[in-house]
XYZ file of C-alpha atoms in Angstrom:
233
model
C -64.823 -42.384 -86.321
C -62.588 -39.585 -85.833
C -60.026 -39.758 -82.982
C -59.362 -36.464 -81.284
C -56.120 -36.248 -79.220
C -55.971 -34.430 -76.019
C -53.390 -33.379 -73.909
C -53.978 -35.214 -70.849
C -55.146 -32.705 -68.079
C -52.551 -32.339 -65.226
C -53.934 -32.608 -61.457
C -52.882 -30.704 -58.821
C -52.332 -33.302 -56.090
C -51.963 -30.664 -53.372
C -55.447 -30.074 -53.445
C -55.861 -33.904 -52.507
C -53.723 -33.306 -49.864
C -55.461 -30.683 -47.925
C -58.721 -32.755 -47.799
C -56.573 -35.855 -46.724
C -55.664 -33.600 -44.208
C -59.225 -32.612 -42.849
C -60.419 -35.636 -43.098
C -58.255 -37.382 -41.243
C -55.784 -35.385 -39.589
C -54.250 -38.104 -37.117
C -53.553 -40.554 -39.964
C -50.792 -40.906 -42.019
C -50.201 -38.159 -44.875
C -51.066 -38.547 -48.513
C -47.829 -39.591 -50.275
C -48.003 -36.242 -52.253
C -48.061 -34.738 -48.561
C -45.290 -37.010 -47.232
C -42.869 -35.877 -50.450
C -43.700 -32.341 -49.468
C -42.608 -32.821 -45.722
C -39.451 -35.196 -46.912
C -38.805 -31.676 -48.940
C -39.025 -28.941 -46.705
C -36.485 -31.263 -43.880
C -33.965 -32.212 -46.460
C -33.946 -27.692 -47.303
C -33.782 -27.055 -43.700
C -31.309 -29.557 -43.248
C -28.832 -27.724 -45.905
C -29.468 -24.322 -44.584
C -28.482 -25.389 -40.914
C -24.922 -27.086 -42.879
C -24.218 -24.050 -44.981
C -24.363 -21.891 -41.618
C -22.196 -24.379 -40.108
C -19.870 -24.519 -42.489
C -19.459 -21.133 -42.308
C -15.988 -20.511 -40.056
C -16.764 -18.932 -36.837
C -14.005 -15.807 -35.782
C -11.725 -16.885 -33.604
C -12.082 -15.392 -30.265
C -9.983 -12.718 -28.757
C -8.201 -14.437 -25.762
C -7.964 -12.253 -22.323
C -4.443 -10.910 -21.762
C -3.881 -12.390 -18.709
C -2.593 -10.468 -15.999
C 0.942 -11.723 -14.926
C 1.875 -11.720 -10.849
C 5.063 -9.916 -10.100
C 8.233 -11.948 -9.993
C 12.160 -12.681 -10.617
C 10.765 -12.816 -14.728
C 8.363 -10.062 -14.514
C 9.472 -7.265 -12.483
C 6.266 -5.114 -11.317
C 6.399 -1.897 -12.387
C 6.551 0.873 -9.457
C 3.970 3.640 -9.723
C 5.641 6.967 -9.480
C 5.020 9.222 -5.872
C 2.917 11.982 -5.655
C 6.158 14.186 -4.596
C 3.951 15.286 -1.609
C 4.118 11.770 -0.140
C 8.489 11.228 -0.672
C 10.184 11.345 2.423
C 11.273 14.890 3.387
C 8.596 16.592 0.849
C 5.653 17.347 3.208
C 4.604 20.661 3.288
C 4.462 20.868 7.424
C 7.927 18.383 8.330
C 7.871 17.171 11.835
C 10.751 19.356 12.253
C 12.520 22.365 11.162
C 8.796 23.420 9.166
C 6.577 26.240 10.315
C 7.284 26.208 14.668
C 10.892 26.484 13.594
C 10.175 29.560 10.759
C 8.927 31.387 13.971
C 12.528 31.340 15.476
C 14.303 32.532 12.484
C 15.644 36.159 13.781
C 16.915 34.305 16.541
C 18.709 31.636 14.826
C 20.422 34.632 12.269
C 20.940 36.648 15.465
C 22.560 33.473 16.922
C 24.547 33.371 13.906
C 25.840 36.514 13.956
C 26.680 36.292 17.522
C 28.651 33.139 18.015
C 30.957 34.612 14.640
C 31.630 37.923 16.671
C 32.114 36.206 19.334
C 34.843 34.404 17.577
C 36.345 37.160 16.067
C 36.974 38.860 19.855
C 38.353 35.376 20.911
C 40.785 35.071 17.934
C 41.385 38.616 18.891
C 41.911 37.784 22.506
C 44.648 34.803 21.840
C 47.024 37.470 20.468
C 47.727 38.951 23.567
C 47.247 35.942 26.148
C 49.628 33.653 27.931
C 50.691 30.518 25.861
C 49.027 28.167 28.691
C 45.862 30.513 27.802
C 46.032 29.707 24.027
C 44.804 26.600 23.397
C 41.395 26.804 25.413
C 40.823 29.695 23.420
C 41.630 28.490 20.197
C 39.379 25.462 20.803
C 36.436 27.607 22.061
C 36.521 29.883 18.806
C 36.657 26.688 16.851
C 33.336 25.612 18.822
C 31.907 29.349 18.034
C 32.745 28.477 14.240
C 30.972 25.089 14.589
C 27.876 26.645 16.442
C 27.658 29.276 13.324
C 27.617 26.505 10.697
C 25.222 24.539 12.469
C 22.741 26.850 13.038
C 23.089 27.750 8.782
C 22.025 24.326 8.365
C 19.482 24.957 10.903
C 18.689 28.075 8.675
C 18.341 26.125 5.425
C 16.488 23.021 6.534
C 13.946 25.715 7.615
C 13.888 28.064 4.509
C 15.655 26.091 1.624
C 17.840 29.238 1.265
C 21.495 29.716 2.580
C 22.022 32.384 4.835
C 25.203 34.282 4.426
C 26.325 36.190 7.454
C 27.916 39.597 7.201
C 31.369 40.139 7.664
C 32.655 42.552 9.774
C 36.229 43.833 8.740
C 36.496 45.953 12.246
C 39.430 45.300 13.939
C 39.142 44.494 17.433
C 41.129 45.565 20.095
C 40.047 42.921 22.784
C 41.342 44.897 25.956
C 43.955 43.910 28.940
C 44.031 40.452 29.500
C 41.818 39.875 32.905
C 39.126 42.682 31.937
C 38.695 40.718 28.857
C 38.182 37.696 30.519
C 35.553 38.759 32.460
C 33.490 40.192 29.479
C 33.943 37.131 27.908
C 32.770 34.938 30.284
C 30.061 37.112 31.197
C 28.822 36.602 27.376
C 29.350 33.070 27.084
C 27.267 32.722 30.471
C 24.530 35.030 28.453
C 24.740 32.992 25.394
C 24.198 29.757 27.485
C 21.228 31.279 29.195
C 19.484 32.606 25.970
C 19.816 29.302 24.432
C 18.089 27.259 27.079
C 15.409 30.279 27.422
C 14.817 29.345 22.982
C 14.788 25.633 23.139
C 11.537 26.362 25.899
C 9.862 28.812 24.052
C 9.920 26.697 20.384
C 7.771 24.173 19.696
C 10.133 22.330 17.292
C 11.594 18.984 18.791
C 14.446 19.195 16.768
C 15.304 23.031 17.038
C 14.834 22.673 20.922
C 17.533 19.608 21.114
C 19.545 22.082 19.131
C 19.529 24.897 21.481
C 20.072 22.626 24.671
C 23.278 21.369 22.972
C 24.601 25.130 22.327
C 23.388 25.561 25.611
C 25.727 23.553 27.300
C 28.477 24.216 25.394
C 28.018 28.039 26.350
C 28.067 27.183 29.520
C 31.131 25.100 29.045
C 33.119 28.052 27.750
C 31.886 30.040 30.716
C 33.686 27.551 33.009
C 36.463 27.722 31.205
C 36.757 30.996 30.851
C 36.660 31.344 34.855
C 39.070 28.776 35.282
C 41.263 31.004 32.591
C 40.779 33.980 34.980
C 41.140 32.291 38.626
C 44.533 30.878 36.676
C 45.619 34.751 35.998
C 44.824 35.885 39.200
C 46.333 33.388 40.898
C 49.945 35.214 39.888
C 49.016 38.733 41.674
């Protein structure tokens, strides 16, 4: 009898599985099933280490943000110049109530310099007991002059140059000029309390007052100058 060989027929187990499975679900997988299972964790359990092993980027750290101190100096933030000290547009004083006054600060100017000129004038011709008071007054006139240029440029940020008179001045005998130069001292004293009440400028005012009193000062001294004089008829 004639022996035929034939290559045994290969089974598909899966198919087993799938009816082990409907038939009794709760139960423990077929082997073939159980391999299958084993499988698929022992895959998922490589993928998971490959993404671990892969290195993670290190993360950026914060710059942190360093208090001010003796090792780190804070930095100062630069002014708006509008809020320095002295750059306001409208100062407390010498600004815009001040800017009204400025004729009558250059006409003060001008005045206390002339006024100098007829005193320097004056001491050529008077007594040497006479020459001193006047020498000091035309030094105060000089003063008052320079002051009220500062005045000038605190107000305007310009200097103000005054004319200058090359006139020469022929003052007059010695008791008539007295009197004319008391009576504008005693004028100048007057108009300077009549400006610090009519500005509005704190510091302007308190610079009129002072002139003030020192106009009046000369006055008194020039009387005393003249009741001296007169004192010899």
């Amino acid at each position: 009898m004639e022996h035929t060989t034939q290559t045994p027929e290969v089974y598909d187990f899966r198919q087993y599985d799938r009816i082990w499975q409907r038939v009794a679900p709760n139960l423990e997988p077929y082997p073939g099933m159980a391999v299958q299972q084993t499988t698929a964790v022992q895959q998922a359990a490589a993928v998971r280490s490959e993404a671990a092993a892969i290195p993670t980027p290190p993360a950026v750290p914060a710059v942190p943000v360093l208090p001010a101190g003796p090792e780190s100096p804070a930095v100062p933030v630069p002014a708006e110049p509008a809020n320095l000290p002295g750059a306001e547009r409208n100062p407390c004083c010498m600004g815009t109530e001040a800017a009204e006054l400025l004729d009558v600060i250059t006409g003060y100017i001008e005045a206390a310099l002339s006024d100098r000129r007829y005193l320097l004038a004056l001491l050529r011709q008077a007594p040497s007991w006479a020459r001193k008071p006047l020498r000091d007054m035309a030094a105060d006139l000089q003063d008052q002059a320079r002051r009220l240029m500062a005045a000038h440029y605190l107000i305007t940020g310009q200097c103000y140059c005054p004319s200058v008179s090359t006139e020469r001045i022929y003052p007059g005998r010695w008791r008539p000029a007295l009197r004319e130069r008391y009576h504008a001292a005693a004028c100048s004293g007057f108009n300077f309390a009549r400006s610090a009440e009519d500005t509005m400028d704190p510091c302007l005012a308190k610079l009129f007052e002072e002139m003030s009193k020192e106009s009046y000062r000369h006055a008194e001294e020039l009387m005393r100058l003249l009741q001296r004089s007169l004192q010899g008829t």
